[in-house]
Amino acid sequence: MSEDAKNQQYSADSIQALEGMEHVRKRPSMYIGDVGVRGLHHLVYEVVDNSIDEAMAGHCDTIDVVINEDNSISVKDNGRGIPVDIHKKEGVSALEVVMTKIGAGGKFDKDSYKVSGGLHGVGVSVVNALSSKLKATVYRDGTIYEQEYERGKALYPVKSIGKTEERGTMVTFKADETIFQSEIDFSYETLSTRLRELSFLNKRIKIGLIDKRNKDEKGEFIQEHFYSEIGLPEFIRYLDGNREQLTAEVIAMEGEKNGVPVEVAMVYNTSYNENLHSYVNNINTHEGGTHLSGFRRGLTSTLKKYAEQSGMLDKLKFDIAGDDFREGLTAIISVKVQEPQFEGQTKTKLGNREVTAAVSQAVSEMLTDYLEENPNDAKIIVQKVILAAQARHAAKKAREMVQRKTVMSGGGLPGKLSDCAWTDPEKCEIFLVEGDSAGGTAKLGRDRNFQAILPLRGKILNVEKAMQHKVFENEEIRNMFTALGVTIGTEEDSKALNLEKLRYHKIVIMCDADVDGSHIATLILTFFFRYMRELIEEGYVFIAAPPLYLVKKGAKKAYAWNEKERDALVEEFGGGTIQRYKGLGEMNAIQLWDTTMNPEFRTMRRVTIDNGTEADRVFSMLMGDDVPPRREFIEKNAIYAKIDI
Ligand code: 0RA
């Protein structure tokens, strides 16, 4: 190639690179999912992933994440440091290539075992493109190197700024506020949950999180340090800490089949819920996919074979189905796939066909060994499966009743439902109201065109502790199914939801703003989470926010939702009387409409699931047997808060 041609080639490439970065800024959602709170936090994960890769390749054991005072984020590792020598093809440093070229990340290091890389595997250049300012610092060969960027463009070539004994890479970025919808404000909880999860998924890496925006009582920055020596079995203990386990040991395996590294940990508990969490390259695949199918297949075939050979099924009068093997099972399946294909609505379903057999074989081998070596545990597990099959037959009858009732139109709606006049689900709302008296007020206060009211009696069933057939037999729960127009269960999957006939696109939980009220709201949410999770995922579920105070002075009156607002009103009015609302029942219909139901003035909170695995743990804790952690949690998080887990 002539010198001219080379220059031309180089500039053509750099134009392409520029276009790549421009494209990220024009269509950020294509790269980070969305430009809301979730996408913002995704930037951190993307940077951390690079350090995790370096750790998985065996070159680094410590990663520190800092939320700086100005809400910029620093991620530092003690790896080899990103190379800074001139990249032959690009004519600039490798560091600059990694930071400014879309899809360049680590490509020139073919030896490293690189499989992680964020939801879309987009690399740190995307973070750079979406940051108003980013600084990369490399500690390598005794020298500290530095390069800074603005909105993805390098401000100067890599320079050396001093000497060091350290090794590693540090990236500090400030997310661009012109890209993101809301204020750049990182949630400590969200980051901490994800980093804890990463430490379980990638054992023996020290991961720290420091929040320099806040100090504790001792005057130290809020911080946590995560480290898991054994990985998934510890994750299981953490998730299932509030459930009673059937066996002393967590069953764990680790291996590689057909080039796919597979890690599984599982344990049975006394609950009736199935809790499977699956990960591909550290990403939670909550729509499941081929690895989960492989796990199910391996589990069912192995346990079935063992149960048959043991003679425990000889006198059984009913069949055993796949579901029965998973009742009360908590399991984590983590695989690493070189070129994952993600499918499904939220791109969290693994599509790679070859993974099913790999996981299924790995699970069969591990479980066969385990059952043979632990005959007592094996017996306990088979007995649990038989009980589950028994209960399933009872549940099937109850479920069929729910379906039959739902299918009937008009006359099939529950008597307690005050339905709305309109029928377009997109325009319609249903309020699930605690107690008949508040239900009466809501019925008077509502706009009957588009607002329906379903009063629920006292405490609804705690589904966390109930067998499936008890759930389907429960009248309040049946009323919810029929009122919402949701049916459940197919031959294949007893919990599959059918939302085609959903009658309202806003489902609003309206409870008193006190401890009892928040307990009831949590019971209802637990039911939605376990039995109608898609409703939450689709964004249909809300929590109403009734005011806590009414401040009056002469003819002036106004509502307040917290102490700060209340005090501001008192100051504004120059004194006045304060009425504290303890329950919905203390408001009349007009007040309830004005403050809580009128779409123009109300504030409602949409319930979202930030991290499905953590949400599962929190619900098992909130609704389980152990009282102390629940009390502590409720005290720490006051009313409702944190329910948008
Ligand atoms: C490719 C090659 C080498 C290091 C890295 C990537 C690397 C990237 C990141 C991103 C965050 N932390 C990192 N640490 C290392 C080095 C290859 C060599 O030294 O031989």
XYZ file of C-alpha atoms and ligand atoms in Angstrom, residues 47 50-51 54 77 79-83 98 106 108-109 140 168-169 171, ligand 1:
38
model
C -16.652 -0.173 32.847
C -13.743 -4.701 31.594
C -12.011 -5.046 34.928
C -9.082 -8.740 33.360
C -8.380 -2.269 39.002
C -4.682 -5.566 36.270
C -2.027 -5.270 33.584
C -3.156 -1.824 32.569
C -4.547 -1.098 29.117
C -1.585 -1.043 26.684
C -10.046 1.115 23.120
C -9.697 -5.960 23.900
C -6.080 -7.198 20.033
C -5.643 -9.494 22.980
C 2.072 0.172 33.613
C -3.681 -1.271 36.730
C -6.266 0.892 35.043
C -11.401 5.149 34.498
C -6.029 -5.868 26.463
C -4.678 -6.164 26.651
C -4.097 -5.927 27.878
C -4.845 -5.383 28.889
C -6.173 -5.097 28.706
C -6.783 -5.328 27.496
C -6.918 -4.509 29.833
C -8.119 -3.855 29.621
C -8.776 -3.307 30.707
C -9.936 -2.586 30.897
C -10.056 -2.296 32.253
N -9.025 -2.803 32.897
C -8.208 -3.416 31.997
N -7.068 -4.062 32.190
C -6.439 -4.599 31.120
C -2.665 -6.168 28.200
C -1.963 -7.171 27.388
C -0.552 -7.313 27.895
O -0.104 -6.603 28.783
O 0.108 -8.208 27.394
